[in-house]
PDB file of C-alpha atoms in Angstrom:
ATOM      1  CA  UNK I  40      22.409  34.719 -30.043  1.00  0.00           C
ATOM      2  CA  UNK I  41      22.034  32.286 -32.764  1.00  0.00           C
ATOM      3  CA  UNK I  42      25.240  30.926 -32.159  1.00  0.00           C
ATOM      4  CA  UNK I  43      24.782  30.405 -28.392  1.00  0.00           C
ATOM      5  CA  UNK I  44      21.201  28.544 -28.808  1.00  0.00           C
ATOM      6  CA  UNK I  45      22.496  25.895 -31.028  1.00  0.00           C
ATOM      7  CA  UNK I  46      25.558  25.291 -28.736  1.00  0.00           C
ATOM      8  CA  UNK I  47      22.842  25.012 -25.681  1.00  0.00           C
ATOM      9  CA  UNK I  48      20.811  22.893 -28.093  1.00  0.00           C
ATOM     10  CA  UNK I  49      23.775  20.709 -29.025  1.00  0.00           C
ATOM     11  CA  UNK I  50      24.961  20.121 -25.666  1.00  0.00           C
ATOM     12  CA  UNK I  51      21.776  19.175 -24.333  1.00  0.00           C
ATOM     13  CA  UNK I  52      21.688  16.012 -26.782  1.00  0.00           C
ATOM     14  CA  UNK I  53      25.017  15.232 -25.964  1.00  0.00           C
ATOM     15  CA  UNK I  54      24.312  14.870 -22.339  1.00  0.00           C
ATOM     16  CA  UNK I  55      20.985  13.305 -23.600  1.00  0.00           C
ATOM     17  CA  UNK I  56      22.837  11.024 -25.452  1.00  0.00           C
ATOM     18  CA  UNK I  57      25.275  10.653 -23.054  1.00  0.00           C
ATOM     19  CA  UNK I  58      22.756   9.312 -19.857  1.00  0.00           C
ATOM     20  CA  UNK I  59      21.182   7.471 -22.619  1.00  0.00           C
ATOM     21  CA  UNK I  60      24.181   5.033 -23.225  1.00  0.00           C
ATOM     22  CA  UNK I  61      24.693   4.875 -19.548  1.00  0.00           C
ATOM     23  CA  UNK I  62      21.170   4.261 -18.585  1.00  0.00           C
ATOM     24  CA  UNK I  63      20.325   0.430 -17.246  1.00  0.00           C
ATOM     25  CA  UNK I  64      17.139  -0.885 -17.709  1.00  0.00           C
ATOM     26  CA  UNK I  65      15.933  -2.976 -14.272  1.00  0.00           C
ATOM     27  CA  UNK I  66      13.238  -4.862 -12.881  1.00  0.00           C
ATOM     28  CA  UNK I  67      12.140  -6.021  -9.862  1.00  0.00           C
ATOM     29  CA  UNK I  68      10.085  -7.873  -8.026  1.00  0.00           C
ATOM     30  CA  UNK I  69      10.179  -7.580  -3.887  1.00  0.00           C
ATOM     31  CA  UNK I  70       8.775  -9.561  -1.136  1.00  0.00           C
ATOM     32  CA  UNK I  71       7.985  -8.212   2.053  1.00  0.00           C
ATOM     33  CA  UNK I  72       6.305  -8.491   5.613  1.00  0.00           C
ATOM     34  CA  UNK I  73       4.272  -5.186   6.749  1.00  0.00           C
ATOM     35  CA  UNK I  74       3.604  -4.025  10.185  1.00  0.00           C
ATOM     36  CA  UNK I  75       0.734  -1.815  10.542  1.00  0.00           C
ATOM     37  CA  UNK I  76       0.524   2.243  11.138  1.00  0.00           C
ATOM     38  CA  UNK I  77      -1.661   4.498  12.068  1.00  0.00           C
ATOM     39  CA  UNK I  78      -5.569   3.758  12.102  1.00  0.00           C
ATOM     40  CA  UNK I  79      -4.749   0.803  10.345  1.00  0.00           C
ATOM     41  CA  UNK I  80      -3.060  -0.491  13.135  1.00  0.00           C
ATOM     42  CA  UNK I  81      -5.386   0.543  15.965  1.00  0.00           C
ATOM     43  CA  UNK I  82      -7.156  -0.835  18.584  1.00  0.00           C
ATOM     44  CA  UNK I  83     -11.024  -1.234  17.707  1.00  0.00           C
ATOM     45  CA  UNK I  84     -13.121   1.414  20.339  1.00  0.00           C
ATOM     46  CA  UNK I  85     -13.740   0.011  23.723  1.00  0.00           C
ATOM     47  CA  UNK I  86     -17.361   0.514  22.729  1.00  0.00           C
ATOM     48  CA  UNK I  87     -17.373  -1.805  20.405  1.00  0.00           C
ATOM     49  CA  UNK I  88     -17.188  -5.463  21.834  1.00  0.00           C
ATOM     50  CA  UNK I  89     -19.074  -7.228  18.966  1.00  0.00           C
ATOM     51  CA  UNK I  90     -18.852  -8.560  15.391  1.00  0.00           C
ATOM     52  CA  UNK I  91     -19.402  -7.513  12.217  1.00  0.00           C
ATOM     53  CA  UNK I  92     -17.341  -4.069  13.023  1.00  0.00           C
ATOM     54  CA  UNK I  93     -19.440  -2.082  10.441  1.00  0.00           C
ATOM     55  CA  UNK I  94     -18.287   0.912   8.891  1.00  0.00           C
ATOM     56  CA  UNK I  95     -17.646   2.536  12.643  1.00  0.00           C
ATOM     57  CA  UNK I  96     -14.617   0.424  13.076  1.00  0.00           C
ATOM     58  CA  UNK I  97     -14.070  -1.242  10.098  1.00  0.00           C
ATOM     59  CA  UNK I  98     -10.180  -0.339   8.834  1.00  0.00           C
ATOM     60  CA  UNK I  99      -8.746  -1.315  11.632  1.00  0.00           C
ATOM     61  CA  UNK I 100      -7.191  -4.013  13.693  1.00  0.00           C
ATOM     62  CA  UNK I 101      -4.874  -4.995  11.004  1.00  0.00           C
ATOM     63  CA  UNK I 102      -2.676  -7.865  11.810  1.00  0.00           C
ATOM     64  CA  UNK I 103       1.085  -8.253  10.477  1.00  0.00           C
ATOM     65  CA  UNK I 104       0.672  -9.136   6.760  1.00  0.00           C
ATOM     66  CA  UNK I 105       2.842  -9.877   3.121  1.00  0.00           C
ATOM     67  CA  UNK I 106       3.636  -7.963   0.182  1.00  0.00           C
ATOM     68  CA  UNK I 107       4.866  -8.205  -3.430  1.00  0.00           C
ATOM     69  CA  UNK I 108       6.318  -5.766  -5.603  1.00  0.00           C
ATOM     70  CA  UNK I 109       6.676  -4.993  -8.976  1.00  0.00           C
ATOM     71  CA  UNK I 110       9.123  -2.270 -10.397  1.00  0.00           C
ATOM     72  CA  UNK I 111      10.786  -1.172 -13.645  1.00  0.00           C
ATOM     73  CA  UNK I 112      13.510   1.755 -13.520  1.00  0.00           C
ATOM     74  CA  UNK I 113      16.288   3.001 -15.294  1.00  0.00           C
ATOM     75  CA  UNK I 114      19.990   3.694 -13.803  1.00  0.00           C
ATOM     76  CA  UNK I 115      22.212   6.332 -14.302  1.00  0.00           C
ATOM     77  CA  UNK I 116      25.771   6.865 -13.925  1.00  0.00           C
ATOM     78  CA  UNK I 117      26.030  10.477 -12.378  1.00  0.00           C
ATOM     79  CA  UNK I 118      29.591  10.198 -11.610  1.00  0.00           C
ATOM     80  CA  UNK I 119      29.244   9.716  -7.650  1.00  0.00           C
ATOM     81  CA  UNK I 120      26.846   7.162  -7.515  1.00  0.00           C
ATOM     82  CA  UNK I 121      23.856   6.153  -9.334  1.00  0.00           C
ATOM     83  CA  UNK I 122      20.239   7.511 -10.084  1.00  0.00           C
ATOM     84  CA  UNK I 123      17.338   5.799 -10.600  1.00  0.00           C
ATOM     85  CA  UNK I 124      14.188   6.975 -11.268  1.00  0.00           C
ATOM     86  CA  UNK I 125      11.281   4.184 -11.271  1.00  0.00           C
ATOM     87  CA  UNK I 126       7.742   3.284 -11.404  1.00  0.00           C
ATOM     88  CA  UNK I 127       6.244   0.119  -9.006  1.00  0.00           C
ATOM     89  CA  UNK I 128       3.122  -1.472  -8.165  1.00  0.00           C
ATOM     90  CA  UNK I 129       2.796  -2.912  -4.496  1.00  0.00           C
ATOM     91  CA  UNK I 130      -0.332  -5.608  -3.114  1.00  0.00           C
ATOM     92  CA  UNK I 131       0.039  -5.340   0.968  1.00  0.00           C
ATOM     93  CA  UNK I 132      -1.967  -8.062   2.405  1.00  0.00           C
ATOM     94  CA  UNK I 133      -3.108  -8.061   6.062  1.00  0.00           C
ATOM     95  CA  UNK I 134      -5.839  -9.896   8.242  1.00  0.00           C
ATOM     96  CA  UNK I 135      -7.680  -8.855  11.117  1.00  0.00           C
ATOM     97  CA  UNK I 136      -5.815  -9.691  14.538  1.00  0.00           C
ATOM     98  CA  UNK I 137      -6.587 -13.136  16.097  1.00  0.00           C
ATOM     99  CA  UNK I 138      -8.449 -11.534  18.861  1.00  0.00           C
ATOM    100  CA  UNK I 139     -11.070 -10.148  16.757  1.00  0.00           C
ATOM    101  CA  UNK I 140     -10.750 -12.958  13.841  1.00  0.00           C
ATOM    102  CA  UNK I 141     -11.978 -15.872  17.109  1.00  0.00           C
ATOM    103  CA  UNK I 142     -14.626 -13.305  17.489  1.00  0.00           C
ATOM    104  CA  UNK I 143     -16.059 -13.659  13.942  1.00  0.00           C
ATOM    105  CA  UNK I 144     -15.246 -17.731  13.964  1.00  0.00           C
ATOM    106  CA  UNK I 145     -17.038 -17.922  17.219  1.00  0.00           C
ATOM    107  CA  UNK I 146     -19.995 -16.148  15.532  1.00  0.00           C
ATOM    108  CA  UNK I 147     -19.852 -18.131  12.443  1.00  0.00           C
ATOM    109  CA  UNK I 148     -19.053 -14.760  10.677  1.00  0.00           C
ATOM    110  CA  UNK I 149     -16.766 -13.884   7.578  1.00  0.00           C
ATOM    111  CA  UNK I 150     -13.709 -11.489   9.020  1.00  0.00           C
ATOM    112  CA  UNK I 151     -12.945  -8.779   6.712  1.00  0.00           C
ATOM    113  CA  UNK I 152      -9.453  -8.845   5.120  1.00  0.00           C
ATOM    114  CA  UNK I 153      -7.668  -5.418   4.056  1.00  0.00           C
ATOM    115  CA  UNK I 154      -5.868  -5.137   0.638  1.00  0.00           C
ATOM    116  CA  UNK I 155      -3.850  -2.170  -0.713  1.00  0.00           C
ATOM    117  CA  UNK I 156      -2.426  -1.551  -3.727  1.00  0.00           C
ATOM    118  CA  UNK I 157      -0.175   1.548  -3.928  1.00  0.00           C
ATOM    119  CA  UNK I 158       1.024   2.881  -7.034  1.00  0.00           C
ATOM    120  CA  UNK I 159       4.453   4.835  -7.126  1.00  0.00           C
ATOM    121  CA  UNK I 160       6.344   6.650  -8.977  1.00  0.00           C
ATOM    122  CA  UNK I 161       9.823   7.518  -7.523  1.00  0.00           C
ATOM    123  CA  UNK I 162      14.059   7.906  -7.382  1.00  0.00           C
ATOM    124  CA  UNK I 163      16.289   6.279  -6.060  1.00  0.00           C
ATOM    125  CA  UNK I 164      20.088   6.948  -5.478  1.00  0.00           C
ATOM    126  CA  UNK I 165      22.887   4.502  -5.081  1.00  0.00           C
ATOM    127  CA  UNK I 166      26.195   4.766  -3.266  1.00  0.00           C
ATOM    128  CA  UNK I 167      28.340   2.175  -5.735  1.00  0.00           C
ATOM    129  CA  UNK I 168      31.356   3.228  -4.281  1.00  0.00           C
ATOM    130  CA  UNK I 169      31.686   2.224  -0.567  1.00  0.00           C
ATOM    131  CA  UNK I 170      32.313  -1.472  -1.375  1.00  0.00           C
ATOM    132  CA  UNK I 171      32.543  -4.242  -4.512  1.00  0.00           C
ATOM    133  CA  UNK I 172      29.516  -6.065  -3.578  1.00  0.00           C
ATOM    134  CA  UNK I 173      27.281  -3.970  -1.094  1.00  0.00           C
ATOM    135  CA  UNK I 174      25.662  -1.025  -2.545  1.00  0.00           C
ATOM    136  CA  UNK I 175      23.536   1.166  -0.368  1.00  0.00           C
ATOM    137  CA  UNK I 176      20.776   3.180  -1.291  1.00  0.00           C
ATOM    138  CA  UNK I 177      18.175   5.601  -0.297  1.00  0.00           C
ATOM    139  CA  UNK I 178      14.589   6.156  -2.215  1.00  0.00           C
ATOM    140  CA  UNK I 179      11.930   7.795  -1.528  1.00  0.00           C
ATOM    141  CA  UNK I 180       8.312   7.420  -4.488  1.00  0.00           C
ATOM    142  CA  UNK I 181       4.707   9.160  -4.517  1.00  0.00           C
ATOM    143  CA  UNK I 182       1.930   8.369  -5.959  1.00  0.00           C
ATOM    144  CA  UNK I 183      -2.304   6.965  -5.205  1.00  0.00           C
ATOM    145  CA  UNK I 184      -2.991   3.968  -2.992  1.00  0.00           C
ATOM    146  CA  UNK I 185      -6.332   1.884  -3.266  1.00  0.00           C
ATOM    147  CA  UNK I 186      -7.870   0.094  -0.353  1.00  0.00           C
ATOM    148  CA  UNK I 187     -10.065  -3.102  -0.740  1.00  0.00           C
ATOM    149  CA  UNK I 188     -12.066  -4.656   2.136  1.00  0.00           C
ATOM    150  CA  UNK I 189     -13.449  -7.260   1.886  1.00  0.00           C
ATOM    151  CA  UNK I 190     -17.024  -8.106   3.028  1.00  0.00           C
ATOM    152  CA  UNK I 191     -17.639  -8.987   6.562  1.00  0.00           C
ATOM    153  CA  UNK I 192     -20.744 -11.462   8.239  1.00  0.00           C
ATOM    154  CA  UNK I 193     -22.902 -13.141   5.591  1.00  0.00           C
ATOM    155  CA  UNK I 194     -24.815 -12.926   2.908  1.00  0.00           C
ATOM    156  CA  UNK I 195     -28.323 -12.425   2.801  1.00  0.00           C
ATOM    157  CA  UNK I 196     -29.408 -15.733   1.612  1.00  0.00           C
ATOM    158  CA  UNK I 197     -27.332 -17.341   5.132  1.00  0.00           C
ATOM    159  CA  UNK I 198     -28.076 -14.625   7.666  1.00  0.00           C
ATOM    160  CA  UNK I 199     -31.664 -14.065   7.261  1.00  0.00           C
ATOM    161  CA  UNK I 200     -30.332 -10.583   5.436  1.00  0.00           C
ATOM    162  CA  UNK I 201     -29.201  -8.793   8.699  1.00  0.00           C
ATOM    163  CA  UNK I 202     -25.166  -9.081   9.075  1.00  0.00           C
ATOM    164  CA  UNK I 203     -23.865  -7.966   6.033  1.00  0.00           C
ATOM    165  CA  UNK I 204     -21.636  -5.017   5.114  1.00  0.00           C
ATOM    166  CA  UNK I 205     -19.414  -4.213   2.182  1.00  0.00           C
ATOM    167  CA  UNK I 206     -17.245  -1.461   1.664  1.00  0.00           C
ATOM    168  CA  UNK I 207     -15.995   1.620  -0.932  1.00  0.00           C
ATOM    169  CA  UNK I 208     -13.082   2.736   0.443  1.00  0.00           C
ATOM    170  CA  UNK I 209     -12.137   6.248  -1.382  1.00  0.00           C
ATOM    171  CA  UNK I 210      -8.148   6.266  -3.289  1.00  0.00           C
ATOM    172  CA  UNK I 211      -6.028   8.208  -1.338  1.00  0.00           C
ATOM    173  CA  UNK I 212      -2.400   9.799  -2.009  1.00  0.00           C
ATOM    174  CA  UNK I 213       0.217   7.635  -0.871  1.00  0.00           C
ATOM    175  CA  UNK I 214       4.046   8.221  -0.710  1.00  0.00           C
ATOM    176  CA  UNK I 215       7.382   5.750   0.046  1.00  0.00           C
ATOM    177  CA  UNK I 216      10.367   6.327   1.964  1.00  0.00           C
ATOM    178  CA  UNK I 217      12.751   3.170   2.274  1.00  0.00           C
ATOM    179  CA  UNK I 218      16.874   2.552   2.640  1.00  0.00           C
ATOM    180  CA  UNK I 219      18.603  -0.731   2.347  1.00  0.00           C
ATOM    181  CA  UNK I 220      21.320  -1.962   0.124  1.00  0.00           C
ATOM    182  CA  UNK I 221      22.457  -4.243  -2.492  1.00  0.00           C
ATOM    183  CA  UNK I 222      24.117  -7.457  -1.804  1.00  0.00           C
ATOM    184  CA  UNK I 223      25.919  -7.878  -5.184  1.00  0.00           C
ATOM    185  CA  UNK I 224      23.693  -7.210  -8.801  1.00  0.00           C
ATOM    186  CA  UNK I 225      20.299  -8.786  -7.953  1.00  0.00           C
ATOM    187  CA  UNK I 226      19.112  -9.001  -4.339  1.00  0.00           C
ATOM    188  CA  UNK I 227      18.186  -6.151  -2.101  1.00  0.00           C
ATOM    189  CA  UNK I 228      17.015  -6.021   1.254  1.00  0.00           C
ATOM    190  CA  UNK I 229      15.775  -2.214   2.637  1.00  0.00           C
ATOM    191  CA  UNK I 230      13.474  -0.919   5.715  1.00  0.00           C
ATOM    192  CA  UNK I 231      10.590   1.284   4.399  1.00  0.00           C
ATOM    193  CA  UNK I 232       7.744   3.282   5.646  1.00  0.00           C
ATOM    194  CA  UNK I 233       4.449   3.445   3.775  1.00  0.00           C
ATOM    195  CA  UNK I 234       2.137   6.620   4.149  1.00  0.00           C
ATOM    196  CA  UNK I 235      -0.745   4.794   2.384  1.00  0.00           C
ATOM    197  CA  UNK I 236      -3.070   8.198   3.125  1.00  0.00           C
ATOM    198  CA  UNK I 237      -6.448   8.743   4.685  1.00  0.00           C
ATOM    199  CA  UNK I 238      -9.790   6.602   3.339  1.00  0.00           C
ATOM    200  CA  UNK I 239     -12.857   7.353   3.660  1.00  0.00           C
ATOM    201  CA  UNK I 240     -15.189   4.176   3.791  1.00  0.00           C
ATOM    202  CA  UNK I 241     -18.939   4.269   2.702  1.00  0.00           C
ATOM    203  CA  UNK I 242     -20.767   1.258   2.386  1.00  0.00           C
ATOM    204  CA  UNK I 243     -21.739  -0.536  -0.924  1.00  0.00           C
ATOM    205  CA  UNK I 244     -25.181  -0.962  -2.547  1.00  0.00           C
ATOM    206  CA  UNK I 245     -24.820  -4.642  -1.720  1.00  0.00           C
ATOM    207  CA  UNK I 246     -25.075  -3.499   1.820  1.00  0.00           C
ATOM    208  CA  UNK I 247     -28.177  -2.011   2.031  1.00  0.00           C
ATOM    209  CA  UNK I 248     -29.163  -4.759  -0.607  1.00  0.00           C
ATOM    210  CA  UNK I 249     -28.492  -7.741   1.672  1.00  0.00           C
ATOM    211  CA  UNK I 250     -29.504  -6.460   5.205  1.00  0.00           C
ATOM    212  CA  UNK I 251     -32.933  -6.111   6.109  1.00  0.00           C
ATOM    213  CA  UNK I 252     -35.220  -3.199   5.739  1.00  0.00           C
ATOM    214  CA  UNK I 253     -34.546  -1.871   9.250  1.00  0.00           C
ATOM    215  CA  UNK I 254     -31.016  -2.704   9.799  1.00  0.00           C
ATOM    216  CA  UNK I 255     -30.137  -0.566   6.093  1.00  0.00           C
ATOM    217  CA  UNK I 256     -32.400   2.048   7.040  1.00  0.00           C
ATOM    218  CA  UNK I 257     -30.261   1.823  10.327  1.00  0.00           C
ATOM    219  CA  UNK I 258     -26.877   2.148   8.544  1.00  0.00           C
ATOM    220  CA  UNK I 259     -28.127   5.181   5.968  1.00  0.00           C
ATOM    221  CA  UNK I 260     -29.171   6.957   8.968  1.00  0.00           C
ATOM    222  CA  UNK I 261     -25.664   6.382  10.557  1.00  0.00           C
ATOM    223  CA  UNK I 262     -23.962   7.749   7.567  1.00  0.00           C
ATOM    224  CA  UNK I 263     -26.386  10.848   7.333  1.00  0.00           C
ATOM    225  CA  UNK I 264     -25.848  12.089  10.714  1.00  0.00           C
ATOM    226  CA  UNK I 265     -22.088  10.855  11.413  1.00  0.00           C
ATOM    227  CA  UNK I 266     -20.607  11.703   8.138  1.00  0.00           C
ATOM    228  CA  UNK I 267     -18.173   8.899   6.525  1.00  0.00           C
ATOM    229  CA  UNK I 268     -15.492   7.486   8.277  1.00  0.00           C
ATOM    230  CA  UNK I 269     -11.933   7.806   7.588  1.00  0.00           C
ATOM    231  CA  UNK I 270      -8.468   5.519   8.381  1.00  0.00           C
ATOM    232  CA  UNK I 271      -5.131   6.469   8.355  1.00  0.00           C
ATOM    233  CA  UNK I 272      -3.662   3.478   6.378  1.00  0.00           C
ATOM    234  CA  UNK I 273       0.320   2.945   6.664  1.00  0.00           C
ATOM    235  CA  UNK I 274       2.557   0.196   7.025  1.00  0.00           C
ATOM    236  CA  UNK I 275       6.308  -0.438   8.154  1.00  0.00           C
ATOM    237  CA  UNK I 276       8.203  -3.127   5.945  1.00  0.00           C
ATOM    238  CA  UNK I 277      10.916  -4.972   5.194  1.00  0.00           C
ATOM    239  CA  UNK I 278      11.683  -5.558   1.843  1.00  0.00           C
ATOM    240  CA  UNK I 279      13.423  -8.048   0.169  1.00  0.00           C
ATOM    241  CA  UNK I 280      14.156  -7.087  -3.787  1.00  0.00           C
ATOM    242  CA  UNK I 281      15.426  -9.506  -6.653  1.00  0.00           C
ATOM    243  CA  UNK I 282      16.741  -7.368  -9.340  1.00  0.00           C
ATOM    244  CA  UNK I 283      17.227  -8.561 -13.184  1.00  0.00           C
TER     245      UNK I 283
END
């Protein structure tokens, strides 16, 4: 028994070893354009035909927007292609669609802009031996995504303290599906799908703050008897990697 415990012992730091010597550290940084999903992407209610959008309708509306990337990973020779597991940081960028954004210029207003920043961690898997200098790949990553709005209308001290409204969104879980491949060592190009998750949104203290007496007794009553609302964030992208 003794025996058989070091041999399983001894060949698990050879292989250890082994993946070790054939690991390849990489980074990464990607650029990309994102096409909204879900919530994100939806049409504001018909019932709503003015600015600010509040916290009703707030989330949505989200025009085609940017992205950078940041990754580190390590590959792995597995015999029939290559593993690589990896960690990234992503900033999607997207405005609200010109329709709505004349809206808030006609009204003098500030539109709100949406930020996210998922957080993955993930594998990928490379197919190194189709062709010399295109290398597909599949990947898919999981992980927590955090969605910034930014303030909408004014502040107090320009609007006479009635049209302004900040936001909490909640973190949500978040996961990463994408396919592309290599074009020699160090540039990429891939489709991808990000399920960014479901936020809730709450106003901020600054809200109730900056608005006058009746308009934040006006929201607090909203949130009390509607509950918080929630968007289903997600974006499709194209990706375009530069690998050192």
């Amino acid at each position: 028994m003794k025996h058989a415990v070091k041999t399983l012992c001894l060949a698990t730091l050879m292989v250890g070893l082994a993946f070790g010597a054939n690991a390849q550290f990489r980074q990464s940084v990607f650029l990309n354009g994102n096409l909204p999903t879900g919530n994100f992407g939806q049409n504001v209610s018909e019932n709503h035909t003015i600015v600010p959008l509040t916290y009703e309708e707030v989330g949505k509306a989200a025009a085609f927007g940017f992205g950078l990337g940041y990754r580190a990973s390590y590959r792995f020779d597995v015999g029939v292609g290559m593993v690589a597991p990896f960690v990234q940081i992503d900033v999607l960028w997207n405005t609200i669609n010109s329709s709505w954004n004349d809206k808030y210029l006609n009204d003098n207003l500030t539109a709100p802009t949406y930020f996210n920043f998922p957080f993955m961690a993930g594998v990928s898997y490379l197919y190194d031996q189709l062709w010399n200098d295109i290398t597909p790949y599949a990947e898919f990553g999981v992980g927590a995504d955090m969605l910034w709005i930014t303030a909408e209308g004014k502040p107090a001290s320009q609007n006479n303290g009635t049209l302004y409204y900040a936001y909490n969104p909640s973190f949500a879980m978040s996961w990463m599906l994408g396919a592309g491949a290599y074009f020699g060592r160090h540039v990429s190009v891939g489709v991808y799908y990000y399920g960014m998750g479901k936020h809730a949104i709450d106003y901020t203290s600054a809200t109730l703050r900056n608005n006058n007496v009746a308009q934040a007794q006006l929201d607090a009553n909203n949130l009390l008897n509607h509950g918080r609302e929630t968007r289903t964030v997600g974006s499709l992208a194209i990706r375009i990697g530069f690998h050192f």
